Amino acid sequence: MKEDYTALEKENKNGQNYDATSITVMKGLEAVRRRPAMYIGDISSRGLHHLVYEVVDNSIDEAMAGFCNTIKVEVGTDNSITVTDNGRGIPIDMHPTQKKSALEVVMTMLHAGGKFDHASYKVSGGLHGIGVSVVNALSEWCWVEVSRDENIYRQEYKRGIAVADVKKIGPSRQSGNKTYFMADHEIFSRVDYKFDILASRMRELAFLNKGLKITLIDQRIDKKLEFMYKGGLSAFVEYLNENKTVLFNKPIYFQKEREGTDVEVAIQYNDGYVENLFTYVNNINTIEGGSHLTGFRTALTRSINNYITKNGILKNGDMTVIGDDSREGLTAVISVRVPDPQFEGQTKTKLGNSETRGIVETIVNEFLSENFEENPSVARKISEKVISAAHSREAARKAKELTRRKTALDNAALPGKLADCSMTDPESCEIYIVEGDSAGGSAKQGRDRRFQAILPLKGKILNVEKARMDRILSNDEIRSLITALGTSIGAEEFDPTQLRYNKVIIMTDADIDGAHIRTLILTFFFRYMKELIEQGRIYIAQPPLYRIQKGKVEQYAYSDEERDRILTQIGRDGIGVQRYKGLGEMNPDQLWRTTMDPETRTLLAVTLEDAAEADHLFTILMGDAVEPRRDFIQANARYVRNLDI
């Protein structure tokens, strides 16, 4: 195996003398350090947490191969990471061609690993052989202890380079790996792991690998969680539906292998109106779906339609049940294990294997047909839910027409309350969704009319967590929002490429009503325009809480701590402090300078770190069940700041 390299063109300031000397060859892991985002997505919080996932995924692959049943992830007080498993341990003997330990090859060379054939791993999540070596390259220091062959072996590295050869450091009765690393501060501007983000991924992996115990320990906050689910995907679905009213108590579950592909599915319906469907390939969350998702959806719709037709459940003979109807209120997890998955790029968000669609479709069709016959009460409840959804869809059709954009620049079709911007290039434009007419008036006067649009919403919009599409589209405020954005709505008509603005900014008051309105708007985006969140289009404005004036000098504070710091610096004599309870209390010039001027404002980007956990949280906050919402508020009240009740 030759050492991997990446060739990059040197930047030539003059644009001349472009010849062989202009080509830089970066050997080994140098390319990773030069272009880290190519390997981990970015160098912000997402990429930082991805380092942990890459190491854990190697342990998960051992678990899928049947050699590991415990994994421990530990965050040190210094934000170092330790991952320990009881798998087979990385081989430490001499590599036949590289003339160095197999451990060193795995840790220091790209595209080196045991997953390119199926001798060591039938299926795995890490397919490119770059994961752990990339982690090593992007770490200030790293060391690995391997327990195997009744001994413990250790090797240390600095920024991807081995400090010394592999050493035997003692005897061992166990087997497995222990990887200890510190993310490089030269690469990451901030090394600060979020416990909740790590916990979400560890919980997800435990659901996907029934019987596997994953322990997460955070020494910084003295917190420990253990995840182990014997129910696997059934437990996953029950967790997602925990605070919802389900149509039947026990999820429909099946697992079957065909042509080397293992298909595992859990299904349960609730009385809600939103589809929650999560798909995985070899434990990788395929957020863009792919062939396995297509196969499942086709089989689900066909099986339900066949049962409805066979049993004469549909009263109106000319009513047609479509895919959207069959998935209303559906919560499902589909996990497939494919020997040679073909993903779209290293990000692995969409499965491309065409044969997987047929395998999944056949297995799901066969099982559901049998299950419906054996459990007629469950099948009838699902059928009635689907038929009700079909009637609702028909009722929503006319309402949806009102939200469809006629043409890209047909301003006559835009809502009257929208103060649009003069520029028409979406990449240059942004829209503020503002609470109330008073704040909307200030925003309209204070904005830059060239690229900033203002859409004031009256009062609290409809809670879409508790409403069907026809009711949602009959709500004036939601209809105005959809029309202004231009994307339409619905599984078949929503088109994010038609978004009329590069940024969608939610701007509400800093009181309890403003927080509620903001949550209602975010719920709408999460349930019906999730792709806009995934694309990084949704933001939350951060207006100041205080205006501090001494003489003619004004300063603004965005928190109690900042207010106190300013008062300490300028003294407290002759000081006027105004607490803003609403955006309407600011005049247009103040609102522009503090909250809307791109040069001085602060925007909070809305991200989606974990879709399953986000769904669970939105159900708690906006669903019907009161007790879990009360428990959540009590558990998190101490983290709330600046809440004006």
XYZ file of C-alpha atoms in Angstrom:
645
model
C 0.000 0.000 0.000
C 1.532 3.325 -1.058
C 1.326 6.273 1.265
C -1.685 8.392 0.446
C -1.171 11.968 -0.670
C -3.204 14.945 -1.822
C -2.013 17.351 -4.504
C -3.047 20.967 -4.107
C -2.206 23.912 -6.285
C -0.132 26.599 -4.628
C -1.737 29.987 -4.623
C 0.073 32.096 -7.215
C -0.480 35.738 -6.446
C 0.610 36.821 -9.916
C -1.362 34.127 -11.710
C 1.764 33.389 -13.759
C 4.532 30.771 -13.907
C 2.067 27.909 -13.462
C 4.248 24.819 -13.902
C 5.289 21.697 -11.993
C 6.779 23.800 -9.207
C 3.290 25.165 -8.495
C 2.058 21.776 -7.271
C 2.296 20.987 -3.567
C 2.319 17.325 -2.570
C 1.154 16.707 0.987
C 1.986 13.260 2.270
C 0.408 11.278 5.052
C -1.965 13.237 7.268
C -0.714 16.692 6.296
C -3.649 17.111 3.912
C -6.093 16.470 6.757
C -4.595 19.257 8.847
C -4.585 21.622 5.874
C -8.200 20.908 4.863
C -9.916 19.419 7.939
C -13.445 20.349 6.819
C -13.113 17.930 3.889
C -12.916 15.074 6.392
C -15.092 16.098 9.349
C -17.541 18.574 7.791
C -16.350 21.729 9.550
C -14.097 22.896 12.375
C -16.850 24.243 14.604
C -18.848 22.352 17.222
C -20.192 19.852 14.697
C -16.737 18.811 13.510
C -15.420 18.689 17.066
C -18.093 16.205 18.131
C -17.527 14.263 14.920
C -14.075 13.320 16.237
C -15.715 11.428 19.091
C -18.153 9.705 16.744
C -15.348 8.471 14.479
C -13.601 6.708 17.359
C -16.853 5.323 18.777
C -17.890 4.072 15.323
C -14.871 1.761 15.281
C -16.079 0.249 18.547
C -19.595 -0.020 17.123
C -18.233 -1.931 14.146
C -16.724 -4.419 16.603
C -20.143 -4.703 18.252
C -21.879 -5.336 14.918
C -19.304 -8.044 14.207
C -20.233 -9.682 17.533
C -17.005 -9.010 19.428
C -17.954 -6.072 21.680
C -20.788 -5.441 24.122
C -19.547 -2.472 26.199
C -18.293 0.972 25.197
C -17.318 3.792 27.532
C -16.944 7.431 26.449
C -15.413 9.843 28.941
C -14.980 13.627 28.736
C -12.105 14.803 30.929
C -12.016 18.016 32.962
C -9.671 19.406 30.285
C -12.054 18.394 27.427
C -9.915 15.411 26.508
C -11.765 12.320 25.272
C -11.290 8.673 26.235
C -13.106 5.888 24.366
C -12.801 2.328 25.684
C -14.303 -0.899 24.336
C -14.003 -4.642 24.918
C -13.628 -5.628 21.277
C -10.800 -7.621 19.718
C -8.280 -4.791 19.813
C -6.437 -3.355 16.804
C -3.730 -5.751 15.538
C -0.252 -4.744 16.701
C 1.889 -7.148 14.664
C 4.065 -5.980 11.760
C 2.240 -4.976 8.585
C 3.559 -7.076 5.661
C 4.135 -4.156 3.250
C 4.468 -1.076 5.464
C 7.096 -2.624 7.753
C 5.546 -1.052 10.826
C 2.937 -2.078 13.380
C -0.597 -2.491 12.040
C -1.680 -0.175 14.873
C 0.597 2.579 13.586
C -0.627 2.012 10.032
C -4.258 2.362 11.128
C -3.571 5.458 13.233
C -1.273 7.380 10.879
C -2.266 6.498 7.310
C -5.408 7.392 5.383
C -7.397 4.596 3.753
C -5.883 1.965 5.999
C -8.221 -0.366 7.868
C -9.856 -3.762 8.031
C -13.130 -2.840 6.318
C -12.323 -2.917 2.623
C -13.124 -6.612 2.381
C -15.467 -8.742 4.507
C -12.893 -10.973 6.151
C -12.840 -9.001 9.410
C -16.141 -7.087 9.198
C -19.232 -8.259 7.346
C -20.710 -4.761 7.650
C -19.347 -1.554 9.107
C -19.987 2.163 9.346
C -16.401 3.193 8.672
C -15.803 2.246 5.063
C -13.110 4.604 3.864
C -10.417 3.796 6.407
C -9.924 7.461 7.323
C -11.873 7.939 10.568
C -9.464 7.253 13.405
C -6.431 8.490 11.444
C -8.214 11.800 10.866
C -8.931 12.062 14.594
C -5.257 11.441 15.263
C -4.209 14.073 12.708
C -6.493 16.701 14.259
C -5.391 16.010 17.854
C -2.638 17.793 19.770
C -1.816 14.425 21.248
C -3.296 10.975 21.196
C -2.400 7.598 22.585
C -3.905 4.185 22.091
C -3.775 1.195 24.384
C -4.580 -2.151 22.816
C -5.384 -5.193 24.934
C -5.005 -8.463 23.070
C -3.017 -11.670 23.187
C -2.935 -11.373 27.025
C -0.905 -8.148 26.873
C -1.405 -4.387 26.791
C 0.346 -2.432 24.026
C 0.635 1.331 23.783
C 1.640 3.925 21.202
C 1.627 7.721 21.479
C 1.209 10.342 18.751
C 1.489 14.109 18.345
C -0.598 15.729 15.627
C -0.833 12.408 13.806
C 2.823 11.407 13.984
C 3.970 8.470 16.091
C 6.276 9.556 18.924
C 7.785 6.079 19.329
C 7.213 2.462 18.353
C 4.472 0.327 19.881
C 5.469 -0.802 23.369
C 4.292 -3.689 25.527
C 3.389 -2.151 28.900
C 1.958 -5.053 30.849
C -0.267 -8.154 30.985
C -4.023 -8.141 30.365
C -6.864 -10.586 30.842
C -9.157 -8.477 28.661
C -9.242 -7.419 25.035
C -10.168 -4.133 23.412
C -9.024 -0.587 22.638
C -8.597 2.529 24.736
C -8.147 5.737 22.734
C -7.270 8.957 24.550
C -6.962 12.237 22.618
C -7.062 16.034 22.868
C -8.540 17.939 19.929
C -6.004 20.397 18.501
C -6.543 24.024 19.501
C -4.672 25.032 16.347
C -7.533 23.502 14.337
C -10.543 24.143 16.585
C -10.987 27.654 17.949
C -13.010 26.245 20.834
C -12.704 22.765 22.326
C -15.825 22.384 24.447
C -17.942 19.245 24.127
C -21.678 19.426 24.780
C -22.895 16.622 27.008
C -26.401 16.602 25.516
C -25.075 16.298 21.958
C -22.867 13.364 22.882
C -25.668 11.762 24.899
C -28.068 11.950 21.944
C -25.674 10.084 19.668
C -24.785 7.471 22.302
C -28.471 6.874 23.031
C -29.154 6.492 19.325
C -26.341 3.960 18.899
C -27.585 1.962 21.882
C -31.072 1.803 20.361
C -29.645 0.646 17.047
C -27.543 -2.096 18.644
C -29.788 -3.915 21.102
C -27.972 -5.318 24.082
C -24.945 -3.032 23.654
C -24.113 -1.020 26.787
C -22.734 2.483 26.199
C -21.632 4.580 29.169
C -21.095 8.326 28.899
C -19.182 10.097 31.669
C -18.504 13.834 31.892
C -15.922 14.654 34.567
C -16.487 18.392 34.070
C -19.991 18.253 35.515
C -19.759 14.925 37.352
C -22.495 13.355 35.237
C -22.905 9.784 34.061
C -25.479 8.106 31.809
C -25.777 4.483 30.765
C -27.631 3.402 27.643
C -28.652 -0.198 26.984
C -31.860 -1.281 25.282
C -32.796 -4.928 24.939
C -35.788 -3.860 22.848
C -33.621 -2.219 20.191
C -35.667 -0.405 17.554
C -38.943 -1.114 19.365
C -37.565 0.731 22.380
C -36.428 3.521 20.038
C -39.934 3.984 18.638
C -41.462 3.861 22.124
C -39.010 6.575 23.195
C -39.996 8.776 20.236
C -43.688 8.270 21.016
C -43.212 8.540 24.766
C -45.414 11.619 25.229
C -47.831 10.950 22.389
C -51.119 9.064 22.304
C -50.448 5.872 20.360
C -53.032 3.893 18.392
C -51.688 0.557 19.672
C -49.380 -0.173 22.573
C -46.740 -2.510 21.170
C -44.769 -1.385 18.100
C -44.825 -3.595 15.014
C -41.308 -5.011 14.831
C -39.493 -7.362 12.508
C -35.959 -8.237 11.455
C -35.044 -10.351 8.462
C -31.979 -10.950 6.291
C -32.035 -11.450 2.558
C -29.180 -11.593 0.057
C -26.702 -10.544 2.729
C -28.691 -7.443 3.723
C -30.179 -7.315 7.217
C -33.403 -5.302 7.490
C -34.767 -4.234 10.888
C -37.946 -2.158 11.222
C -40.136 -0.853 14.053
C -43.468 0.898 13.396
C -46.036 2.583 15.621
C -48.771 5.115 14.860
C -49.923 7.954 17.107
C -52.937 10.253 16.900
C -50.801 13.146 15.621
C -50.479 14.370 12.063
C -46.730 14.378 11.448
C -44.553 11.623 10.002
C -41.448 10.796 12.050
C -39.333 8.381 10.071
C -35.653 7.757 10.780
C -33.417 5.636 8.579
C -29.984 4.151 9.205
C -27.439 2.176 7.222
C -24.805 0.353 9.278
C -25.665 2.687 12.195
C -25.179 5.794 10.031
C -28.110 8.214 10.134
C -29.069 8.662 6.473
C -30.831 11.984 6.936
C -31.437 12.292 3.184
C -32.910 8.802 2.984
C -32.149 6.798 -0.119
C -33.112 3.466 -1.648
C -33.975 1.795 1.680
C -36.403 4.588 2.548
C -38.020 4.441 -0.887
C -38.503 0.692 -0.558
C -40.084 1.026 2.869
C -42.502 3.783 1.862
C -43.632 1.924 -1.246
C -44.259 -1.285 0.698
C -46.067 0.474 3.548
C -48.522 2.253 1.242
C -49.148 -0.871 -0.832
C -49.720 -3.090 2.213
C -52.201 -0.674 3.784
C -54.055 -0.131 0.499
C -54.294 -3.865 -0.070
C -55.730 -4.428 3.390
C -58.254 -1.593 3.004
C -59.411 -2.898 -0.388
C -59.521 -6.545 0.670
C -61.619 -5.803 3.766
C -63.906 -3.184 2.215
C -62.991 -0.547 4.810
C -63.066 2.429 2.432
C -66.668 3.648 2.199
C -66.178 6.175 -0.564
C -65.143 4.075 -3.526
C -63.597 6.927 -5.482
C -61.298 8.053 -2.660
C -57.643 7.226 -3.339
C -55.189 6.646 -0.507
C -51.684 7.908 -1.320
C -48.313 7.669 0.408
C -48.734 10.849 2.449
C -51.968 9.477 3.908
C -50.361 6.205 4.957
C -47.647 8.049 6.891
C -49.728 10.527 8.878
C -48.984 9.961 12.565
C -46.376 7.330 11.711
C -43.298 6.870 13.864
C -40.863 4.389 12.367
C -37.196 3.460 12.429
C -35.620 1.538 9.555
C -32.137 0.124 10.073
C -30.409 -1.835 7.328
C -26.983 -3.427 7.370
C -25.458 -3.578 3.923
C -22.095 -5.232 3.128
C -21.118 -2.717 0.431
C -23.169 0.460 0.883
C -22.768 3.212 -1.698
C -23.236 6.629 -0.141
C -23.257 10.061 -1.676
C -19.842 11.263 -0.520
C -18.033 10.877 2.788
C -20.894 12.603 4.602
C -22.944 9.410 4.095
C -26.383 10.990 4.159
C -28.104 9.119 1.323
C -27.946 5.453 0.334
C -27.603 4.775 -3.384
C -27.654 0.945 -3.624
C -30.528 0.210 -6.022
C -30.760 -3.456 -4.988
C -31.468 -2.436 -1.375
C -34.773 -0.870 -2.394
C -36.108 -4.160 -3.725
C -34.890 -6.124 -0.712
C -36.487 -3.733 1.791
C -39.698 -3.459 -0.211
C -40.117 -7.227 -0.436
C -39.390 -7.889 3.242
C -41.685 -5.093 4.488
C -44.488 -6.141 2.125
C -44.359 -9.772 3.196
C -44.242 -9.051 6.898
C -46.935 -6.351 6.998
C -49.328 -8.447 4.933
C -48.972 -11.301 7.413
C -49.041 -9.013 10.449
C -52.237 -7.251 9.369
C -53.998 -10.583 8.900
C -52.842 -11.820 12.304
C -53.645 -8.531 14.101
C -56.868 -7.204 12.524
C -57.580 -4.728 15.343
C -54.227 -2.998 14.779
C -54.658 -3.102 11.002
C -58.103 -1.536 11.236
C -56.898 1.295 13.470
C -54.131 2.061 10.994
C -56.577 1.893 8.076
C -59.050 4.249 9.730
C -56.248 6.684 10.514
C -55.074 6.594 6.901
C -58.562 7.081 5.476
C -59.138 10.019 7.803
C -55.882 11.507 6.548
C -57.047 11.085 2.948
C -60.248 13.023 3.672
C -58.240 15.724 5.424
C -55.853 15.970 2.475
C -58.749 16.576 0.140
C -60.070 19.293 2.447
C -56.625 20.892 2.564
C -56.191 20.961 -1.205
C -58.053 24.215 -1.742
C -56.412 25.888 1.241
C -53.011 24.882 -0.122
C -53.747 26.631 -3.397
C -53.743 29.926 -1.515
C -50.149 29.408 -0.377
C -48.630 28.398 -3.725
C -46.512 31.056 -5.347
C -47.781 31.911 -8.820
C -44.490 33.203 -10.201
C -41.083 34.038 -8.763
C -41.705 37.788 -8.779
C -45.473 38.029 -8.607
C -45.683 40.563 -5.778
C -49.447 40.677 -6.137
C -49.546 37.159 -4.682
C -47.565 38.165 -1.586
C -49.348 38.926 1.699
C -50.354 42.558 2.188
C -48.675 42.829 5.603
C -45.280 41.910 4.091
C -42.914 44.851 3.620
C -40.722 43.284 0.956
C -37.200 44.325 0.002
C -36.301 45.910 -3.327
C -33.588 43.407 -4.264
C -34.762 40.198 -5.916
C -31.703 37.941 -5.619
C -32.561 35.539 -2.741
C -28.895 35.188 -1.740
C -28.769 38.916 -0.970
C -32.081 39.106 0.885
C -33.319 38.332 4.380
C -36.682 38.414 6.092
C -37.508 39.257 9.710
C -40.524 37.493 11.175
C -41.590 39.976 13.819
C -43.979 39.662 16.718
C -46.815 42.176 16.545
C -47.639 45.309 14.581
C -45.840 47.675 16.949
C -42.472 45.957 16.611
C -43.218 45.407 12.945
C -43.667 49.152 12.486
C -40.321 49.926 14.117
C -38.625 47.221 12.080
C -40.099 48.521 8.823
C -38.842 52.030 9.555
C -35.435 50.962 10.811
C -34.536 48.331 8.215
C -32.412 48.610 5.107
C -35.148 48.419 2.479
C -32.777 47.141 -0.170
C -32.287 43.665 1.271
C -34.395 43.369 4.445
C -38.061 42.321 4.369
C -40.398 42.503 7.379
C -43.333 40.188 8.048
C -45.237 41.034 11.251
C -47.314 38.209 12.723
C -50.304 38.947 14.886
C -50.339 37.167 18.248
C -49.505 33.492 18.712
C -49.661 31.382 15.569
C -51.366 28.001 15.555
C -49.603 25.176 17.400
C -48.989 22.860 14.430
C -48.091 20.003 16.778
C -51.816 19.602 17.430
C -53.304 20.417 14.020
C -53.897 18.771 10.659
C -52.830 20.289 7.362
C -56.256 21.670 6.485
C -56.445 23.572 9.781
C -52.850 24.751 9.454
C -53.480 26.183 6.001
C -56.641 27.948 7.134
C -54.609 29.946 9.687
C -54.035 33.444 8.296
C -50.648 33.983 9.961
C -49.216 30.666 8.794
C -50.597 31.187 5.305
C -48.933 34.614 5.168
C -45.635 33.104 6.319
C -45.693 30.303 3.733
C -46.612 32.674 0.925
C -43.922 35.188 1.890
C -41.213 32.513 1.948
C -42.301 31.109 -1.402
C -41.482 27.439 -0.748
C -45.060 26.137 -0.548
C -45.699 23.312 1.931
C -46.381 19.588 1.951
C -44.235 16.562 1.148
C -44.792 16.773 -2.603
C -44.897 20.558 -3.049
C -42.372 21.949 -0.570
C -39.409 23.257 -2.575
C -36.583 24.882 -0.585
C -34.939 26.108 -3.788
C -37.818 28.583 -4.143
C -37.024 30.292 -0.827
C -37.098 34.027 -1.500
C -34.593 34.926 1.227
C -31.135 33.673 2.216
C -31.856 34.224 5.917
C -35.133 33.806 7.809
C -34.790 35.642 11.127
C -37.254 35.225 14.000
C -37.433 38.392 16.102
C -39.670 38.301 19.200
C -39.840 40.029 22.574
C -37.650 38.812 25.437
C -40.629 38.014 27.682
C -42.511 34.765 28.242
C -45.005 35.492 25.452
C -42.162 36.192 23.026
C -40.493 32.909 23.982
C -43.770 31.054 23.385
C -44.275 32.663 19.980
C -40.694 31.849 19.022
C -41.242 28.201 20.000
C -44.463 28.043 17.975
C -42.676 29.374 14.886
C -39.750 26.982 15.376
C -42.188 24.079 15.764
C -43.708 24.996 12.417
C -40.294 25.096 10.723
C -39.208 21.818 12.332
C -42.361 19.947 11.348
C -42.976 21.348 7.871
C -39.793 23.078 6.625
C -37.058 21.088 8.382
C -34.759 21.341 5.371
C -34.474 25.097 5.903
C -33.062 24.401 9.377
C -30.696 21.776 7.969
C -29.494 24.254 5.352
C -28.744 26.870 8.014
C -31.400 29.326 6.840
C -33.212 29.914 10.150
C -31.902 32.390 12.737
C -33.071 33.992 15.964
C -32.441 37.702 16.466
C -30.828 38.770 19.733
C -32.231 42.166 20.750
C -30.697 43.892 23.782
C -32.282 43.606 27.199
C -30.998 46.927 28.570
C -30.214 50.421 27.371
C -27.664 52.131 29.604
C -27.208 55.880 29.234
C -24.772 58.289 30.846
C -25.094 61.766 29.478
C -25.284 61.482 25.713
C -23.471 58.124 25.612
C -25.603 55.013 25.086
C -24.586 51.397 25.572
C -26.625 48.238 25.227
C -26.479 45.041 27.283
C -27.724 41.665 26.081
C -27.632 39.944 29.476
C -27.665 40.769 33.177
C -23.948 39.980 33.359
C -23.135 42.411 30.551
C -25.276 45.090 32.211
C -23.395 44.685 35.496
C -20.049 44.761 33.723
C -20.908 48.012 31.934
C -22.145 49.611 35.157
C -18.934 48.625 36.909
C -16.848 50.157 34.144
C -18.639 53.503 33.854
C -19.837 53.875 37.444
C -23.356 54.023 38.754
C -23.799 57.756 39.353
C -25.929 59.602 36.833
C -26.754 56.416 34.992
C -30.088 55.637 33.372
C -30.935 51.974 32.853
C -33.921 51.011 30.717
C -35.149 47.390 30.645
C -36.705 46.576 27.283
C -39.784 44.448 27.740
C -40.671 44.497 24.060
C -39.238 45.357 20.682
C -41.842 48.078 20.317
C -40.136 50.061 23.079
C -37.150 50.678 20.829
C -37.312 53.415 18.228
C -36.411 52.417 14.641
C -32.860 53.748 14.885
C -32.159 51.801 18.085
C -33.645 48.597 16.649
C -31.440 48.949 13.561
C -28.231 49.592 15.462
C -28.707 46.838 18.019
C -30.581 44.067 16.250
C -30.764 44.514 12.470
C -27.503 46.063 11.273
C -25.380 43.208 9.859
C -22.255 45.019 11.055
C -23.254 45.067 14.724
C -26.096 42.586 15.309
C -25.876 39.113 16.833
C -27.841 36.270 15.246
C -28.302 32.842 16.792
C -28.249 30.132 14.099
C -30.843 27.386 14.586
C -29.188 24.007 14.067
C -30.403 20.434 14.088
C -27.815 18.281 15.818
C -30.092 15.295 16.322
C -33.457 14.973 14.599
C -34.762 12.179 16.839
C -33.947 14.069 20.034
C -35.387 17.301 18.588
C -38.626 15.497 17.778
C -38.781 14.167 21.321
C -38.231 17.658 22.753
C -40.825 19.378 20.537
C -43.364 16.750 21.567
C -42.657 17.518 25.224
C -42.894 21.287 24.760
C -45.821 21.494 22.342
C -47.752 18.244 22.762
C -50.846 17.435 24.808
C -49.161 15.744 27.773
C -48.763 18.206 30.666
C -46.693 16.167 33.120
C -43.560 15.675 30.941
C -43.622 19.376 30.052
C -43.777 20.294 33.741
C -40.932 17.905 34.520
C -38.834 19.393 31.710
C -39.416 22.958 32.905
C -38.563 22.053 36.494
C -35.392 20.249 35.412
C -34.205 23.100 33.180
C -35.497 26.193 34.979
C -32.109 26.881 36.530
C -30.621 27.374 33.059
C -33.120 30.070 32.042
C -31.932 33.660 32.000
C -33.639 36.969 31.414
C -37.153 35.570 31.449
C -39.548 38.447 32.039
C -42.671 36.994 33.573
